[in-house]
GROMACS .gro file of N, CA and C in nm:
model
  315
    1UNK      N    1   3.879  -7.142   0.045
    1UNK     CA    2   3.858  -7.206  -0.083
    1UNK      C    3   3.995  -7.246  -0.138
    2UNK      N    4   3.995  -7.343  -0.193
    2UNK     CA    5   4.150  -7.425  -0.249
    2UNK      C    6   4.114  -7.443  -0.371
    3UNK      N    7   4.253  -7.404  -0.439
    3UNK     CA    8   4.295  -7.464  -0.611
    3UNK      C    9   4.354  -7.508  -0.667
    4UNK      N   10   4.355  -7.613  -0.720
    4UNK     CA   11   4.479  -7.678  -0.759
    4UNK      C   12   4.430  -7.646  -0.895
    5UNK      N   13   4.552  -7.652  -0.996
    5UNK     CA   14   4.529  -7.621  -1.145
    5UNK      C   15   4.525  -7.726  -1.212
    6UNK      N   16   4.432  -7.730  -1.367
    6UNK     CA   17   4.389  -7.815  -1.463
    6UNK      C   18   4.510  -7.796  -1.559
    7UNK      N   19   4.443  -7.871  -1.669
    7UNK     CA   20   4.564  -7.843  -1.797
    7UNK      C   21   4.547  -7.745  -1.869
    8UNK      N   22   4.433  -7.654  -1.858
    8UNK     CA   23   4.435  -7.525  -1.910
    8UNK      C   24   4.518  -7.407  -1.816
    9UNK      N   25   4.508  -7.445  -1.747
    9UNK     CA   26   4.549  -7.345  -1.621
    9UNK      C   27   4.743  -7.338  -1.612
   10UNK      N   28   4.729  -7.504  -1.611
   10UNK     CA   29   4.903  -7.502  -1.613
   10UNK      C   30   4.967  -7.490  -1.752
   11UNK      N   31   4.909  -7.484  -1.854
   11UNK     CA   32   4.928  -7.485  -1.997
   11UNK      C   33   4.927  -7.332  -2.045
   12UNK      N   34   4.906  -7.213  -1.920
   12UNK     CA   35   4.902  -7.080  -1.953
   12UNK      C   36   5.041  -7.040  -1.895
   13UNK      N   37   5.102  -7.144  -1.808
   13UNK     CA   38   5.224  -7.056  -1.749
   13UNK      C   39   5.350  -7.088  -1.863
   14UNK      N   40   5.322  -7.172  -1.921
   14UNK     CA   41   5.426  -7.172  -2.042
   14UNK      C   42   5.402  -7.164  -2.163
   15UNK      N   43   5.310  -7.038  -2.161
   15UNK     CA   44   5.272  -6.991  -2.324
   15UNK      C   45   5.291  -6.820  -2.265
   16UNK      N   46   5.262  -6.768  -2.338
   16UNK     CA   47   5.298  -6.609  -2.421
   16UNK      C   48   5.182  -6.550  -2.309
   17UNK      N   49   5.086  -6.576  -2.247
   17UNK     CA   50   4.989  -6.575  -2.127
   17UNK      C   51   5.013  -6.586  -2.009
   18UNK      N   52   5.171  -6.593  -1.990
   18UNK     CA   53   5.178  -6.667  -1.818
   18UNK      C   54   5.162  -6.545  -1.722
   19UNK      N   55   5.193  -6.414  -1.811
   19UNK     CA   56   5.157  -6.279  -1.711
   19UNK      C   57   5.025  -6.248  -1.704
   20UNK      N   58   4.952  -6.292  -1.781
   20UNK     CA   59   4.792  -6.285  -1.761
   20UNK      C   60   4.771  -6.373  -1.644
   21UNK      N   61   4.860  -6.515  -1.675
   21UNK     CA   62   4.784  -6.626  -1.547
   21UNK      C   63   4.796  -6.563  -1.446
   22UNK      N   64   4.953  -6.527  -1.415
   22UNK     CA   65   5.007  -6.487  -1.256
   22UNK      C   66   4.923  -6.367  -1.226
   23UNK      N   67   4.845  -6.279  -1.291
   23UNK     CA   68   4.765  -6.153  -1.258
   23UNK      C   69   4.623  -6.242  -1.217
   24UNK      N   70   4.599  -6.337  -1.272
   24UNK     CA   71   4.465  -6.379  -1.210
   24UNK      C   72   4.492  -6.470  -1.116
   25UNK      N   73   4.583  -6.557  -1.053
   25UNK     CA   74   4.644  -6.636  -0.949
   25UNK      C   75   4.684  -6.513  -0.838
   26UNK      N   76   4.726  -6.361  -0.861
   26UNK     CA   77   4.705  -6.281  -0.755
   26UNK      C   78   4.576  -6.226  -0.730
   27UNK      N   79   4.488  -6.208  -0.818
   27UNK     CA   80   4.368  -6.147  -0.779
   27UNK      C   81   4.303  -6.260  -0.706
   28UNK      N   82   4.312  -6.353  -0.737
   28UNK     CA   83   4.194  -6.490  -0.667
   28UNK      C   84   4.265  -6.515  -0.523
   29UNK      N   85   4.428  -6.506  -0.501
   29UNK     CA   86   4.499  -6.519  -0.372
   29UNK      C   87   4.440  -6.374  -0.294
   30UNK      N   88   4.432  -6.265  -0.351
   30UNK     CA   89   4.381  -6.139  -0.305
   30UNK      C   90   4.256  -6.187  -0.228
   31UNK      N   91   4.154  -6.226  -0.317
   31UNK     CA   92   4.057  -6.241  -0.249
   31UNK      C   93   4.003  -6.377  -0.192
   32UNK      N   94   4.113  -6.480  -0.170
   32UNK     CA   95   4.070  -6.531  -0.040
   32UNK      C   96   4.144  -6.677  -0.096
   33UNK      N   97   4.185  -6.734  -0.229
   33UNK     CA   98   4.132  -6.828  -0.285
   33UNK      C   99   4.322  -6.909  -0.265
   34UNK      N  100   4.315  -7.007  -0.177
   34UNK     CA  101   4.465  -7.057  -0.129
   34UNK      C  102   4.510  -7.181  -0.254
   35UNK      N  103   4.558  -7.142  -0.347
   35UNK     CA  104   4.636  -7.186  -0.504
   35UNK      C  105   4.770  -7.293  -0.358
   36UNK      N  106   4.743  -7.476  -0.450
   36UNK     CA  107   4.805  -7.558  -0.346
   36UNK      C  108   4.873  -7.603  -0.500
   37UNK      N  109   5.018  -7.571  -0.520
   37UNK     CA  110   5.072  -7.625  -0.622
   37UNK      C  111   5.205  -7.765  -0.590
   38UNK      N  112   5.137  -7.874  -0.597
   38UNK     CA  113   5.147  -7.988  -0.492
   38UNK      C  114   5.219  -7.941  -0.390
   39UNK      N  115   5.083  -7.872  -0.340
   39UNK     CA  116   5.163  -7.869  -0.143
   39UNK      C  117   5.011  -7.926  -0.129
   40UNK      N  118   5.004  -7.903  -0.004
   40UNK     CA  119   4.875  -7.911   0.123
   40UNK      C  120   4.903  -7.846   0.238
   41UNK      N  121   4.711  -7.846   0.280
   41UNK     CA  122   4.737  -7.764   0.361
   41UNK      C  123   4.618  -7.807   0.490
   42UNK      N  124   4.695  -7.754   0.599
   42UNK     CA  125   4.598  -7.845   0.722
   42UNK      C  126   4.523  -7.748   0.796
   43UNK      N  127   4.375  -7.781   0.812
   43UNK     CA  128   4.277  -7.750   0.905
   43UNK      C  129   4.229  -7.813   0.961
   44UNK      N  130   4.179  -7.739   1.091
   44UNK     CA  131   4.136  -7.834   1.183
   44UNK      C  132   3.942  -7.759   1.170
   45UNK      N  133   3.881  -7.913   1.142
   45UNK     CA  134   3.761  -7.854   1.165
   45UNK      C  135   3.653  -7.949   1.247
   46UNK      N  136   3.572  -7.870   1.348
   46UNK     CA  137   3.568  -7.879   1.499
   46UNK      C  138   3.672  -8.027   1.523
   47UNK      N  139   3.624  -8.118   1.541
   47UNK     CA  140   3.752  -8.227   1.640
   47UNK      C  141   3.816  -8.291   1.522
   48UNK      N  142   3.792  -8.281   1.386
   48UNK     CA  143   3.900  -8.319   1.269
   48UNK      C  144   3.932  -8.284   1.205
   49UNK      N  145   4.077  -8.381   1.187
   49UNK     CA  146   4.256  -8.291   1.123
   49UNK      C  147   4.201  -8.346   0.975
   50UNK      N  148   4.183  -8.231   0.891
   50UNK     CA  149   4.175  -8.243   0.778
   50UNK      C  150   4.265  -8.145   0.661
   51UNK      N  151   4.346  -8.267   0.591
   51UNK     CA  152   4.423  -8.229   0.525
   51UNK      C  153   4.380  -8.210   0.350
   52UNK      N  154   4.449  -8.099   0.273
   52UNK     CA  155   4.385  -8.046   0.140
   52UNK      C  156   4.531  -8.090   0.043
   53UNK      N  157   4.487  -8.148  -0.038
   53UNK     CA  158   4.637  -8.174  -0.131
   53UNK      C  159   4.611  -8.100  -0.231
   54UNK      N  160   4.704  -8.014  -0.294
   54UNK     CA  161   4.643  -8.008  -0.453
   54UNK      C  162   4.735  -8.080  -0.547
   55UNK      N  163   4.700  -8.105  -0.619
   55UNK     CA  164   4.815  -8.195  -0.759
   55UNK      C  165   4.824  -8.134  -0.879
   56UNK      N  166   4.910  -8.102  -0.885
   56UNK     CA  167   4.952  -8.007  -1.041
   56UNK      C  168   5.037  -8.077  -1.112
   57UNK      N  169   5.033  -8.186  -1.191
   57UNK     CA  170   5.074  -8.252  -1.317
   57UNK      C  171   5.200  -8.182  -1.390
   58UNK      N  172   5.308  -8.177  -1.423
   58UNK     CA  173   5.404  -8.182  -1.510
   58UNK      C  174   5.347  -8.228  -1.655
   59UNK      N  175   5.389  -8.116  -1.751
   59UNK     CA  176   5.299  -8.113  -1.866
   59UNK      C  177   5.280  -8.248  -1.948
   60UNK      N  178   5.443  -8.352  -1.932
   60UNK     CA  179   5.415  -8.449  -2.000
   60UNK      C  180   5.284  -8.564  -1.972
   61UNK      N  181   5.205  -8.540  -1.861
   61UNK     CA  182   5.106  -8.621  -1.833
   61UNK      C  183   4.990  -8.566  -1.932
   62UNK      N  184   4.963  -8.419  -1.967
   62UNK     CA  185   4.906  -8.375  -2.065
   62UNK      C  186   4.862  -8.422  -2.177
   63UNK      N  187   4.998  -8.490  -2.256
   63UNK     CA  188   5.029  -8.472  -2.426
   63UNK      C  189   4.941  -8.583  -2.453
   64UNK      N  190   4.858  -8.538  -2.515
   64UNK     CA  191   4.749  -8.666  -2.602
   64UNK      C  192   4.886  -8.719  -2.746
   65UNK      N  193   4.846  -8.854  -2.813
   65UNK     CA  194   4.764  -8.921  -2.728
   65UNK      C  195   4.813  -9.020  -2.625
   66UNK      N  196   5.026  -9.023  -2.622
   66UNK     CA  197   5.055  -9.075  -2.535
   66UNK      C  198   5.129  -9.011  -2.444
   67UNK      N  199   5.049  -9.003  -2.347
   67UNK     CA  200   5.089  -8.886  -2.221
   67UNK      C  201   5.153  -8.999  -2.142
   68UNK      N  202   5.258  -8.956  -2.011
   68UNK     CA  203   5.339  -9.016  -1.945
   68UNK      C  204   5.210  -9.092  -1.826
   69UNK      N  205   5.240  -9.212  -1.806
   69UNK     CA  206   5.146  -9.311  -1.725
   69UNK      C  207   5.166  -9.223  -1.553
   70UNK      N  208   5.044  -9.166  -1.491
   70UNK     CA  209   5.073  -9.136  -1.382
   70UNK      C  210   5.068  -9.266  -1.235
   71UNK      N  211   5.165  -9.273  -1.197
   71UNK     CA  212   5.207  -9.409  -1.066
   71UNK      C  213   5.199  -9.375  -0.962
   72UNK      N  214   5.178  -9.429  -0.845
   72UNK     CA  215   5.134  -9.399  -0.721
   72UNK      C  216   5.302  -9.308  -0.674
   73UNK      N  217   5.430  -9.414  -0.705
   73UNK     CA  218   5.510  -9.303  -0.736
   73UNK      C  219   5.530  -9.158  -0.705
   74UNK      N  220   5.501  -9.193  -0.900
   74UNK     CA  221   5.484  -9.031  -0.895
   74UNK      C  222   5.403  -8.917  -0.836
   75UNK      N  223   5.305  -8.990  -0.757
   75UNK     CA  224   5.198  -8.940  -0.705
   75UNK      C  225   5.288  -8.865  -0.608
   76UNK      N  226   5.358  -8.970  -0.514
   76UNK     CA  227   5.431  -8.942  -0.371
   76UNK      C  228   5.559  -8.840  -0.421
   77UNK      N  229   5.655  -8.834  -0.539
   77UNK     CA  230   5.724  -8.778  -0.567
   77UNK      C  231   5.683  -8.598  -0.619
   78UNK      N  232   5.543  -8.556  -0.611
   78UNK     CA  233   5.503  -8.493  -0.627
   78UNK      C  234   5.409  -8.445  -0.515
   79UNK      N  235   5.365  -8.505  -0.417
   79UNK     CA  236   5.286  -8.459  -0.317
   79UNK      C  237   5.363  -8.505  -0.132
   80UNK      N  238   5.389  -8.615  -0.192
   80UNK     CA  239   5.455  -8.696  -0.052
   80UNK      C  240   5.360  -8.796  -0.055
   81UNK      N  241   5.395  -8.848   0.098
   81UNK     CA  242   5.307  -8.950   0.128
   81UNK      C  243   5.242  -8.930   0.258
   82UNK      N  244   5.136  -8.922   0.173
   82UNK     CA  245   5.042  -8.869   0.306
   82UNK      C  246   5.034  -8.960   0.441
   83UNK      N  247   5.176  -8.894   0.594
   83UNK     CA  248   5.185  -8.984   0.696
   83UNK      C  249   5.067  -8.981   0.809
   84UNK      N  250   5.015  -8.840   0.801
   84UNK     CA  251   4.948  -8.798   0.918
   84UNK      C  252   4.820  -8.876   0.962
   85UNK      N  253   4.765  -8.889   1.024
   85UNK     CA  254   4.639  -8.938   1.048
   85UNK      C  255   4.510  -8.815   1.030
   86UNK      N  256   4.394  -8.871   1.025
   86UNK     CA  257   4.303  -8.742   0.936
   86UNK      C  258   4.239  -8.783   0.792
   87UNK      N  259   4.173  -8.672   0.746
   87UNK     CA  260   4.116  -8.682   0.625
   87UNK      C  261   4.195  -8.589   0.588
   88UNK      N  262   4.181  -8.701   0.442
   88UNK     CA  263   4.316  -8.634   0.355
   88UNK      C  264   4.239  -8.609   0.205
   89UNK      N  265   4.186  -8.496   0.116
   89UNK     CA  266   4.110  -8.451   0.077
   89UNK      C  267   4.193  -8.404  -0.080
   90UNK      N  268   4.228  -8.497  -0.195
   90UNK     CA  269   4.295  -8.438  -0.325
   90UNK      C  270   4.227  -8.410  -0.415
   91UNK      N  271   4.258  -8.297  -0.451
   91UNK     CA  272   4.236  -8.167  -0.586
   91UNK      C  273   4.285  -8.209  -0.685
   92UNK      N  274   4.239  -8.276  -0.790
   92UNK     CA  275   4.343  -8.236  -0.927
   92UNK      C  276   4.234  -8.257  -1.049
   93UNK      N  277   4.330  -8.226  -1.113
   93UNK     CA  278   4.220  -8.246  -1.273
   93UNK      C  279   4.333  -8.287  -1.387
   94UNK      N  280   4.304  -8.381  -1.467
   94UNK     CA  281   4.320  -8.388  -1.579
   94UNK      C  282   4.219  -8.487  -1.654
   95UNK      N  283   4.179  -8.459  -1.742
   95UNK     CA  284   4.067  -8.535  -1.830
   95UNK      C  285   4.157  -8.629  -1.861
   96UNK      N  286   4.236  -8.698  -1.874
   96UNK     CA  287   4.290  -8.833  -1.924
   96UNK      C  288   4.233  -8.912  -1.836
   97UNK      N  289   4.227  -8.889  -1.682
   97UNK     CA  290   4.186  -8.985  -1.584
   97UNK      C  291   4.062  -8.977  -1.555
   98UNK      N  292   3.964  -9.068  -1.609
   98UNK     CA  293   3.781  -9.010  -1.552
   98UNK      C  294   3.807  -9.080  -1.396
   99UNK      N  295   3.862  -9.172  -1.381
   99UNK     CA  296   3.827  -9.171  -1.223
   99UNK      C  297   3.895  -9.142  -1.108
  100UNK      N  298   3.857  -9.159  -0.971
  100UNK     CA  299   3.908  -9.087  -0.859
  100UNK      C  300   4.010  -9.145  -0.835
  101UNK      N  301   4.164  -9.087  -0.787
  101UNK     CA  302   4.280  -9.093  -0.741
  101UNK      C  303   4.264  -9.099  -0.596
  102UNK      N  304   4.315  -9.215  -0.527
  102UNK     CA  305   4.318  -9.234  -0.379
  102UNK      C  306   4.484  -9.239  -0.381
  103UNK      N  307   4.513  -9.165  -0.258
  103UNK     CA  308   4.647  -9.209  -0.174
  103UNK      C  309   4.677  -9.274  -0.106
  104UNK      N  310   4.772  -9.374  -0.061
  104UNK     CA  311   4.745  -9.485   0.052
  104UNK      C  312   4.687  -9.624   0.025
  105UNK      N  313   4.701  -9.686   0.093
  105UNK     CA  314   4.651  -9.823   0.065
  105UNK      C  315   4.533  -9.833   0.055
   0.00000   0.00000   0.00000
């Protein structure tokens, strides 16, 4: 199971809570749950290479109501650019964006 964090989630590591977060980011890694803080991670399942991104936002994309414009960019400056061949499978959340984020052309 994979997690990438929301804006509640990343909005606890820099408040007065971040030792609460990191105690529940070890209990969920304890029991099984692989936290992708823009990394990825590769499995192979039966004959395909499938890759997991997670995307964790820098708070200024957050700030209502003018949050920093996210760019394909910044996308790559934060995850890379996805070279490999495969399914390539991204995690993220922020409610500013209702729709789906593709990588690549």
């Amino acid at each position: 199971m994979y997690y990438a964090l929301g804006n509640h989630e990343y909005k606890l590591l820099f408040s007065e809570y971040r030792q609460l977060y990191e105690a529940y980011e070890k209990r969920l890694t304890q029991a099984g749950v692989c936290f992708l803080h823009n990394e990825k991670d590769r499995k192979k399942i039966r004959t395909a290479t499938c890759y997991f991104h997670g995307l964790e936002l820098p708070w200024e994309y957050y700030k209502k109501p003018r949050s920093k414009k996210l760019t394909k960019k910044a996308l790559e400056e934060l995850l890379g650019v996805p070279e490999e061949e495969g399914l390539h499978i991204l995690l993220a959340h922020n409610p500013k964006y209702g729709k789906p984020i593709f990588l690549g052309s």
